[in-house]
CSV table of C-alpha atoms in Angstrom, one decimal:
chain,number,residue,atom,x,y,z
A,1,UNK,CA,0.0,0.0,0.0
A,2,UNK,CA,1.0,3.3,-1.0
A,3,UNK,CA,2.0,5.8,2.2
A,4,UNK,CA,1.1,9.3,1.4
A,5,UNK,CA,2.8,12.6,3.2
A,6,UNK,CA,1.7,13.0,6.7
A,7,UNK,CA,0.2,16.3,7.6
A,8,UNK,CA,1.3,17.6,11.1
A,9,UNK,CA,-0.7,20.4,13.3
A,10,UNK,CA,2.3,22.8,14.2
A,11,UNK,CA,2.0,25.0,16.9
A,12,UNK,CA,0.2,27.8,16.4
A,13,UNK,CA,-2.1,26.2,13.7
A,14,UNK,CA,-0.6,26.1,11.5
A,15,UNK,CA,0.6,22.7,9.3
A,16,UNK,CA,3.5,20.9,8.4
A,17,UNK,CA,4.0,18.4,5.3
A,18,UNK,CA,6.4,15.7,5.8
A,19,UNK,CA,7.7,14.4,2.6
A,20,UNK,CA,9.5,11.6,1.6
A,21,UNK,CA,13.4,11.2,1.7
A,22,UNK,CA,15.2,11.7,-1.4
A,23,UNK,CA,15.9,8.3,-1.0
A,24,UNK,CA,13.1,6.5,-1.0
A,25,UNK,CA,11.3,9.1,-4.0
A,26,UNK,CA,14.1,7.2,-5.7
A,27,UNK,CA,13.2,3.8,-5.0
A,28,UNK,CA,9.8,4.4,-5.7
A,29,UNK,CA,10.6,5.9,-9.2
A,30,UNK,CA,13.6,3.5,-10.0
A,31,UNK,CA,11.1,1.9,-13.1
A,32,UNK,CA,10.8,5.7,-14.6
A,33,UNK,CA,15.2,6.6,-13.8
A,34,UNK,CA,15.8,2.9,-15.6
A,35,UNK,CA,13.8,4.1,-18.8
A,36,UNK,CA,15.3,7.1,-18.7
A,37,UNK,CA,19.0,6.2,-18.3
A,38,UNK,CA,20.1,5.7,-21.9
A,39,UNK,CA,19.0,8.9,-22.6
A,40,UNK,CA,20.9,10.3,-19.4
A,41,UNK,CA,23.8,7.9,-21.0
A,42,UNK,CA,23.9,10.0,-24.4
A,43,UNK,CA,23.7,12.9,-23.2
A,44,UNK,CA,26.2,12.5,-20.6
A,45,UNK,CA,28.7,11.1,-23.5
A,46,UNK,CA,27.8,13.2,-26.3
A,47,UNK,CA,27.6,16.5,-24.5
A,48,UNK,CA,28.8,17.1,-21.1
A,49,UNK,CA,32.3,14.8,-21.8
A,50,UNK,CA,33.2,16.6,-25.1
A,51,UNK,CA,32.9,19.9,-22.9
A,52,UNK,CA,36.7,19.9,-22.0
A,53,UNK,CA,37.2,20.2,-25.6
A,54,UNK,CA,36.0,24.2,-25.6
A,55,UNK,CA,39.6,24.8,-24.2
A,56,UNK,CA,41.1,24.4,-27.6
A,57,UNK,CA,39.3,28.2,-28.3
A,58,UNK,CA,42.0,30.0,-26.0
A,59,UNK,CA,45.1,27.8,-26.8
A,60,UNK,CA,47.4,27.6,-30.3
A,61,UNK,CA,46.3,24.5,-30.8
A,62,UNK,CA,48.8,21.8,-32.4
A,63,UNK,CA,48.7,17.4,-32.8
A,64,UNK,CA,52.1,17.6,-31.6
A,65,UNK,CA,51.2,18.7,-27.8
A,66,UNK,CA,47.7,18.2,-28.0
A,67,UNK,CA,45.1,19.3,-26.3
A,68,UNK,CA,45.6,19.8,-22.4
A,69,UNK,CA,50.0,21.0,-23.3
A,70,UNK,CA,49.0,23.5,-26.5
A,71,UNK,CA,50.0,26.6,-25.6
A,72,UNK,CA,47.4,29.3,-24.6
A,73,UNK,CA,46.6,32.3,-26.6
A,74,UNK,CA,43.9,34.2,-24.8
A,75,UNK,CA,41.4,35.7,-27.2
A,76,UNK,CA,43.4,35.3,-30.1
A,77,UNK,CA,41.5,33.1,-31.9
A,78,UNK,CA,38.3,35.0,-31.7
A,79,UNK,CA,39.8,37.8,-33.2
A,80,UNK,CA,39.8,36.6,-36.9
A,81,UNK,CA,36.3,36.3,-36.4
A,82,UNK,CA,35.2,39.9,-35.7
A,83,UNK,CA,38.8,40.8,-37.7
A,84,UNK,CA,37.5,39.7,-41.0
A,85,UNK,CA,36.6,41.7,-43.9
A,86,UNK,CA,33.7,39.4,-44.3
A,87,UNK,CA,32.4,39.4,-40.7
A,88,UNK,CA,29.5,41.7,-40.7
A,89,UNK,CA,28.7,39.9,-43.7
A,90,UNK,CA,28.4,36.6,-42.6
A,91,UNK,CA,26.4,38.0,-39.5
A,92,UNK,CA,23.8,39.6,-41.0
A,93,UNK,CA,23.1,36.4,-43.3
A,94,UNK,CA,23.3,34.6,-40.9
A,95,UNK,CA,20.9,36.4,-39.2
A,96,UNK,CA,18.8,36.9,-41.4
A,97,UNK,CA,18.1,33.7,-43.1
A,98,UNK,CA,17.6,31.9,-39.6
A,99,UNK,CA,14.9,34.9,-38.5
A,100,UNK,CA,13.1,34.4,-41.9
A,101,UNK,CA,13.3,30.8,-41.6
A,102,UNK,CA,11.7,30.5,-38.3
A,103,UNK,CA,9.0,33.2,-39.1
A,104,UNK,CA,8.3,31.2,-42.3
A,105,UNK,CA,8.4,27.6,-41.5
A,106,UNK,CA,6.0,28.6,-38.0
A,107,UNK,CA,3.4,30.2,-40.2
A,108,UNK,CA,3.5,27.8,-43.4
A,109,UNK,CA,3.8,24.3,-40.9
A,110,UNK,CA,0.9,26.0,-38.6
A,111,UNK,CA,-1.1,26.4,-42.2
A,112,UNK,CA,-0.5,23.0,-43.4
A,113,UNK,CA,-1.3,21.3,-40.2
A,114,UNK,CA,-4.7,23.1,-39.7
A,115,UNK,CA,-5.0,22.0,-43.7
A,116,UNK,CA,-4.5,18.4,-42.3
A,117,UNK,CA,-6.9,18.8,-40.1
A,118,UNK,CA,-9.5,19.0,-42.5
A,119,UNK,CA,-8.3,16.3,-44.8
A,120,UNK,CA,-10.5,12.5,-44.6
A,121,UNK,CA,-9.4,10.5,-42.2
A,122,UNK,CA,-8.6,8.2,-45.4
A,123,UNK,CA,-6.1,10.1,-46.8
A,124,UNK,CA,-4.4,11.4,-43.7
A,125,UNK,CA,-2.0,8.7,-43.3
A,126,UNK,CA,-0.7,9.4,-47.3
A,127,UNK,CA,-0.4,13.5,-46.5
A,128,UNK,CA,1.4,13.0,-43.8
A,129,UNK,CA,3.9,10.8,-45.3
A,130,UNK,CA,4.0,13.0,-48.0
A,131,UNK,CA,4.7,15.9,-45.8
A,132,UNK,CA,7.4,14.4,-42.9
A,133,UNK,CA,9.0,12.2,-46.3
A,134,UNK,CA,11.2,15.6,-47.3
A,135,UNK,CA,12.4,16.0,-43.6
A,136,UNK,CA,15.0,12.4,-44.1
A,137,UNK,CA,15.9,13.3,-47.6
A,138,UNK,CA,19.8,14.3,-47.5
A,139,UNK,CA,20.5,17.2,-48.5
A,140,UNK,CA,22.7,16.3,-51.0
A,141,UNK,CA,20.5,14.8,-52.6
A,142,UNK,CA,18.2,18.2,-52.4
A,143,UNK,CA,21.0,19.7,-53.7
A,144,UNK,CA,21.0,17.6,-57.3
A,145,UNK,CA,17.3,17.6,-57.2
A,146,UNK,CA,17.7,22.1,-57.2
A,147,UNK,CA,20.4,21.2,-59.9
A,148,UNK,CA,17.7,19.3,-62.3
A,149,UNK,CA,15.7,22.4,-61.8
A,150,UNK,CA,18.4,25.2,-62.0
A,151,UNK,CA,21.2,23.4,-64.6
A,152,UNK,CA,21.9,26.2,-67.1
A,153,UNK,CA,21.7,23.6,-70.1
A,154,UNK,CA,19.1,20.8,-69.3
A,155,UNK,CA,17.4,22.6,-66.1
A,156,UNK,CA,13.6,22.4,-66.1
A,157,UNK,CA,13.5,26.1,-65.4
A,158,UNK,CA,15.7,27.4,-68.2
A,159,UNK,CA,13.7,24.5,-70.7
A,160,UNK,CA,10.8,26.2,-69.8
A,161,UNK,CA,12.4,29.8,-69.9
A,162,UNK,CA,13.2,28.2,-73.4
A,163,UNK,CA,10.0,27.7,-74.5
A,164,UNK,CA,8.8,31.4,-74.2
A,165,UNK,CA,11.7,32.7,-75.8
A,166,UNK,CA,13.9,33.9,-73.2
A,167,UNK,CA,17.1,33.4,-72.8
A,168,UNK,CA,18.6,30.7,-69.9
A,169,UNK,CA,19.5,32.1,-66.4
A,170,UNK,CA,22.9,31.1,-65.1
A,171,UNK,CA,21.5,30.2,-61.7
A,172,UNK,CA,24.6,29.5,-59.5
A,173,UNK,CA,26.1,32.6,-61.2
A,174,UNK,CA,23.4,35.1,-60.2
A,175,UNK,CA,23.2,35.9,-55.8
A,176,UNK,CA,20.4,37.8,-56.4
A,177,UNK,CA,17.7,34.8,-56.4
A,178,UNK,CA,19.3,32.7,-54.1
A,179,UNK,CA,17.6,33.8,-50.9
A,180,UNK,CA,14.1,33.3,-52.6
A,181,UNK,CA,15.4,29.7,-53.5
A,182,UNK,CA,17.0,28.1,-50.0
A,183,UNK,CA,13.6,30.0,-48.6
A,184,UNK,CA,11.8,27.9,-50.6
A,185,UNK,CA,14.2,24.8,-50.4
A,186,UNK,CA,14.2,24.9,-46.9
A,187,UNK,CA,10.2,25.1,-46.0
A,188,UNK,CA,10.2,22.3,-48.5
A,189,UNK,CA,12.6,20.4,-46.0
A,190,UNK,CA,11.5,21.6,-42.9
A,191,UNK,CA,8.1,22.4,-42.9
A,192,UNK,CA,6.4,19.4,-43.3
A,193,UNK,CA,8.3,18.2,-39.7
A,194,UNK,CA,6.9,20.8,-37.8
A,195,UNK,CA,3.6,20.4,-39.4
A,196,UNK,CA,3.1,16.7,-37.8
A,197,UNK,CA,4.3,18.0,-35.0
A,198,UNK,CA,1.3,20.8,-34.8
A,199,UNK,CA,-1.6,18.3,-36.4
A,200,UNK,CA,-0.4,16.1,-33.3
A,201,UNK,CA,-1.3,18.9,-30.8
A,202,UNK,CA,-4.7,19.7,-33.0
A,203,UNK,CA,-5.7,16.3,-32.7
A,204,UNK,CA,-5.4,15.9,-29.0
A,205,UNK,CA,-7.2,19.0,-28.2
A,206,UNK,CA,-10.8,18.1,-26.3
A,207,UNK,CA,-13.4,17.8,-29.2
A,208,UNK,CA,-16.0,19.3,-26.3
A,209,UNK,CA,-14.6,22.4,-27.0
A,210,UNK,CA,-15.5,22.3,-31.1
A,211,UNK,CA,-18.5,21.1,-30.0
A,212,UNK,CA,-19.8,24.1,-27.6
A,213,UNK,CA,-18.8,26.3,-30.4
A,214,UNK,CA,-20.7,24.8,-33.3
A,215,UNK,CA,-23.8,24.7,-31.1
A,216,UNK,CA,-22.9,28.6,-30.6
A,217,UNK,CA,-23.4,29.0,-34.4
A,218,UNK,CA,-19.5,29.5,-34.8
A,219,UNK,CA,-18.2,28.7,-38.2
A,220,UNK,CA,-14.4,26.8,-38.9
A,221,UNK,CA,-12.8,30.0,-39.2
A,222,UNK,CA,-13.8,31.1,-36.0
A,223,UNK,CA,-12.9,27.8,-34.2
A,224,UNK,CA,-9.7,28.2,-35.5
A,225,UNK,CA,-8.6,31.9,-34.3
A,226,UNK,CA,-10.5,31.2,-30.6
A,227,UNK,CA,-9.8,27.9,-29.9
A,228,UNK,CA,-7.0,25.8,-32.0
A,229,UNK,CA,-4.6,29.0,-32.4
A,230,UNK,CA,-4.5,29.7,-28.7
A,231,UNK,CA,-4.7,26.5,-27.6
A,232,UNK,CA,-1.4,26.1,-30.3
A,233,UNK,CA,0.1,28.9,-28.7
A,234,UNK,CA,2.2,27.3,-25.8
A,235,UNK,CA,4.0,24.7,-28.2
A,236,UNK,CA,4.4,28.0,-30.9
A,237,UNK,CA,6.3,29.4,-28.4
A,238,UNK,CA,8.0,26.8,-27.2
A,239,UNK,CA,9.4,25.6,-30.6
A,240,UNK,CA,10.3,29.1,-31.8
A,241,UNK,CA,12.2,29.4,-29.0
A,242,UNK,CA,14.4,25.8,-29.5
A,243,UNK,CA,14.8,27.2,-33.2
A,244,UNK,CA,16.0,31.0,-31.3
A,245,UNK,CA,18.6,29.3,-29.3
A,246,UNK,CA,20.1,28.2,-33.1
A,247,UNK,CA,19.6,31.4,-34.4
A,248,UNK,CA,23.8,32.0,-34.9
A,249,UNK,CA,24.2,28.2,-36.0
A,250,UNK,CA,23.0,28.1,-40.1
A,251,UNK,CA,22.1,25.2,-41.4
A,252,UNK,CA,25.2,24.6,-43.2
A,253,UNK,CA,24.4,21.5,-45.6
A,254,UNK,CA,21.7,23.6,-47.0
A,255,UNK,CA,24.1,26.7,-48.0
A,256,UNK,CA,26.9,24.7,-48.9
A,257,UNK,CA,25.8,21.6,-50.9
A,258,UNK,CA,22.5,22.9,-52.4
A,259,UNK,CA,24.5,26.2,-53.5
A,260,UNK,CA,27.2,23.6,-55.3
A,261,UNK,CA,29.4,25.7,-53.1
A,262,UNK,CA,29.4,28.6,-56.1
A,263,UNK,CA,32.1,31.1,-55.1
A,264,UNK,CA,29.7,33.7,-57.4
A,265,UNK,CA,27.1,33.2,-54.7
A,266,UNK,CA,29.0,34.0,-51.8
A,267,UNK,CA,27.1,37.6,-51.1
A,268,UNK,CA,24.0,36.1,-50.5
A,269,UNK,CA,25.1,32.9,-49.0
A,270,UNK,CA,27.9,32.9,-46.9
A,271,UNK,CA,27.2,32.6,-43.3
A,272,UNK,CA,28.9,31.8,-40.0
A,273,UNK,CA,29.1,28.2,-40.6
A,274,UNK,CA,30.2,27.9,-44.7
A,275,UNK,CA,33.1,30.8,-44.0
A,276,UNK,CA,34.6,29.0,-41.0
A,277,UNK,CA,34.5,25.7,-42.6
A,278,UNK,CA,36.9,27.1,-45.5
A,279,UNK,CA,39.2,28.8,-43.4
A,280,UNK,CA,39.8,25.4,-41.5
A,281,UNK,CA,40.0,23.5,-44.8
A,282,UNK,CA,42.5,26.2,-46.3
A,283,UNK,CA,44.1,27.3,-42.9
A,284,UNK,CA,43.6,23.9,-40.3
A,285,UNK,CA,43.2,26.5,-37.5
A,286,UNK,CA,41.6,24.2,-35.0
A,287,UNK,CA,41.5,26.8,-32.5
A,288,UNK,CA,39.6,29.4,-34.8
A,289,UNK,CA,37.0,26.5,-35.8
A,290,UNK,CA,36.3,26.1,-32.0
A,291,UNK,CA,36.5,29.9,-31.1
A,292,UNK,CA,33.8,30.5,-33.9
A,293,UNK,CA,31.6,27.5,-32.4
A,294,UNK,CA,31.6,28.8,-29.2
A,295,UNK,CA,31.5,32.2,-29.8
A,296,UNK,CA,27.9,30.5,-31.8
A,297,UNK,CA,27.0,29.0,-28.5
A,298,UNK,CA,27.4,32.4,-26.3
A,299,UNK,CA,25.3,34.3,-28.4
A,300,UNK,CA,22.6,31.6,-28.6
A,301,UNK,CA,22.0,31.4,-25.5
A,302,UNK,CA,22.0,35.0,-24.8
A,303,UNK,CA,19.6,35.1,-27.0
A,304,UNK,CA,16.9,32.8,-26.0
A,305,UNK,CA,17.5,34.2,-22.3
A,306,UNK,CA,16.3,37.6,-23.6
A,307,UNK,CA,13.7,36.0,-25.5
A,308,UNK,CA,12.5,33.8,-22.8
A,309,UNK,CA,12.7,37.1,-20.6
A,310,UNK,CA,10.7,39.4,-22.9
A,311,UNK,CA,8.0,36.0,-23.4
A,312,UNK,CA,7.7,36.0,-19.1
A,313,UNK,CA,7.2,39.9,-19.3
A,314,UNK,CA,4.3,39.5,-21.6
A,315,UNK,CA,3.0,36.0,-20.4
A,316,UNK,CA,4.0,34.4,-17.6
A,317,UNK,CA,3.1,31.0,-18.6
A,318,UNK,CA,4.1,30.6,-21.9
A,319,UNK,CA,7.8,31.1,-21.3
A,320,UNK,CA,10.1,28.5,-21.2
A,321,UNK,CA,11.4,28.8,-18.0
């Protein structure tokens, strides 16, 4: 039989709740801490260990000494990052395409999962699979499939071009249409995910609630902005968030493979991610690579703590933490 916590007249009236030890809370929950081990496991190993490793962003690193005997350098590795000719460039794309993505992807994977919503419970399954099937694609393989479409010679775009007359655009030659196309590319990828994710949280929401409003003469439009949107709002907020917290990490598969890595392109695409990655392969600066990652990391979560602040100022409940 189960004991509960024993309440206890104090003096004065007033009452005291005796809880269980720490101890035994942990016997009692050792089925839940068993299930929940692996996951503890991974973590443990994939994030916390590899921790010591941010060292290598203050030292000249080299394979001779290795890690722990490099020598230090202070802050000198961060410096070719705000030292750059390209660095405000990189920023702002950075930036930029991550605020446009998130904005983007919430409203067109809110859209799509109210859509689902309204689809036969026959054809569900299939629209979903068509939906979260983009999400385990590689993107290199996006990246061929944008090179059928954008090839100068056999492209579909430039056939069609072809056909009225006009003369074939050298896609990975031109920057100026390139933040149209990974916009496109990656709600393509992305925001089919996030969809299934939303249609989960429609589906679970008490039908009594549709109900009452349909017997108030409220139409689906009206069930949608009073009920599913707000309802909605919580896990919103919670996702945009996770996505915040990433807002200074690009996605870099997407500008580097589906851009075919076009030096021409480099205005419009470069970010954080891309321009490191060359000056490690040119360079092997170890120590920049992790400065830049780090640097990355500090800014993320500066950011989501001012988010997460601004979210508690406004409502209280919705914030993360």
């Amino acid at each position: 039989m189960e004991r509960v916590p024993v309440t206890i007249k104090a003096r004065g009236g007033s009452t005291a709740h005796t809880h269980p030890s720490f101890w035994k809370q942990l016997r009692q929950s050792h089925q839940l801490l068993v299930l929940a081990l692996p996951a503890c496991i991974f973590v443990f190993v994939f994030h916390y260990i590899p921790l010591y490793g941010l060292i290598v962003a203050f030292k000249n690193y080299n394979y001779r000494d290795g890690i722990l005997h490099s020598p230090w350098s202070g802050f000198e590795n961060f410096k070719f990052i705000f030292t750059s000719s390209n660095a405000w460039d990189i920023t702002r794309n950075t930036l930029l395409y991550n605020t446009v993505f998130i904005l983007s992807t919430l409203i067109v994977s809110v859209l799509l999962a109210l859509l689902l919503n309204q689809v036969s419970k026959k054809f569900v399954k299939f629209h979903q699979t068509a939906l979260f099937f983009p999400y385990f694609i590689s993107f290199v393989i996006v990246s061929y499939v944008c090179l059928a479409f954008l090839d100068m010679s056999h492209g579909f775009l430039n056939t069609i071009l072809s056909w009225f007359g006009k003369e074939p655009v050298l896609w990975y030659n031109e920057p100026e249409y390139w933040p149209y196309i990974l916009l496109l590319v990656n709600l393509w990828k992305n925001a089919g995910y996030y969809a299934i994710i939303y249609y989960t949280a429609i589906i679970s929401i008490d039908s009594e609630y549709f109900e009452a409003a349909e017997i108030d003469g409220a139409n689906i439009w009206q069930q949608i902005w009073s009920i599913t949107l707000p309802l909605l709002k919580p896990l919103m907020i919670l996702l945009v968030l996770l996505q915040v917290s990433r807002i200074f990490f690009g996605n870099f598969d997407l500008f580097y493979n589906v851009t075919m890595n076009s030096t021409l392109l480099y205005p419009t695409t470069d970010i954080i991610d891309t321009f490191v990655f060359r000056a490690l392969r040119v360079n092997g600066d170890i120590g920049m690579a992790s400065a830049a990652g780090f640097y990355q990391s500090v800014v993320g979560l500066v950011i989501i703590l001012l988010t997460n602040f601004v979210i508690r100022r406004v409502s209280k409940e919705n914030a993360l933490f």
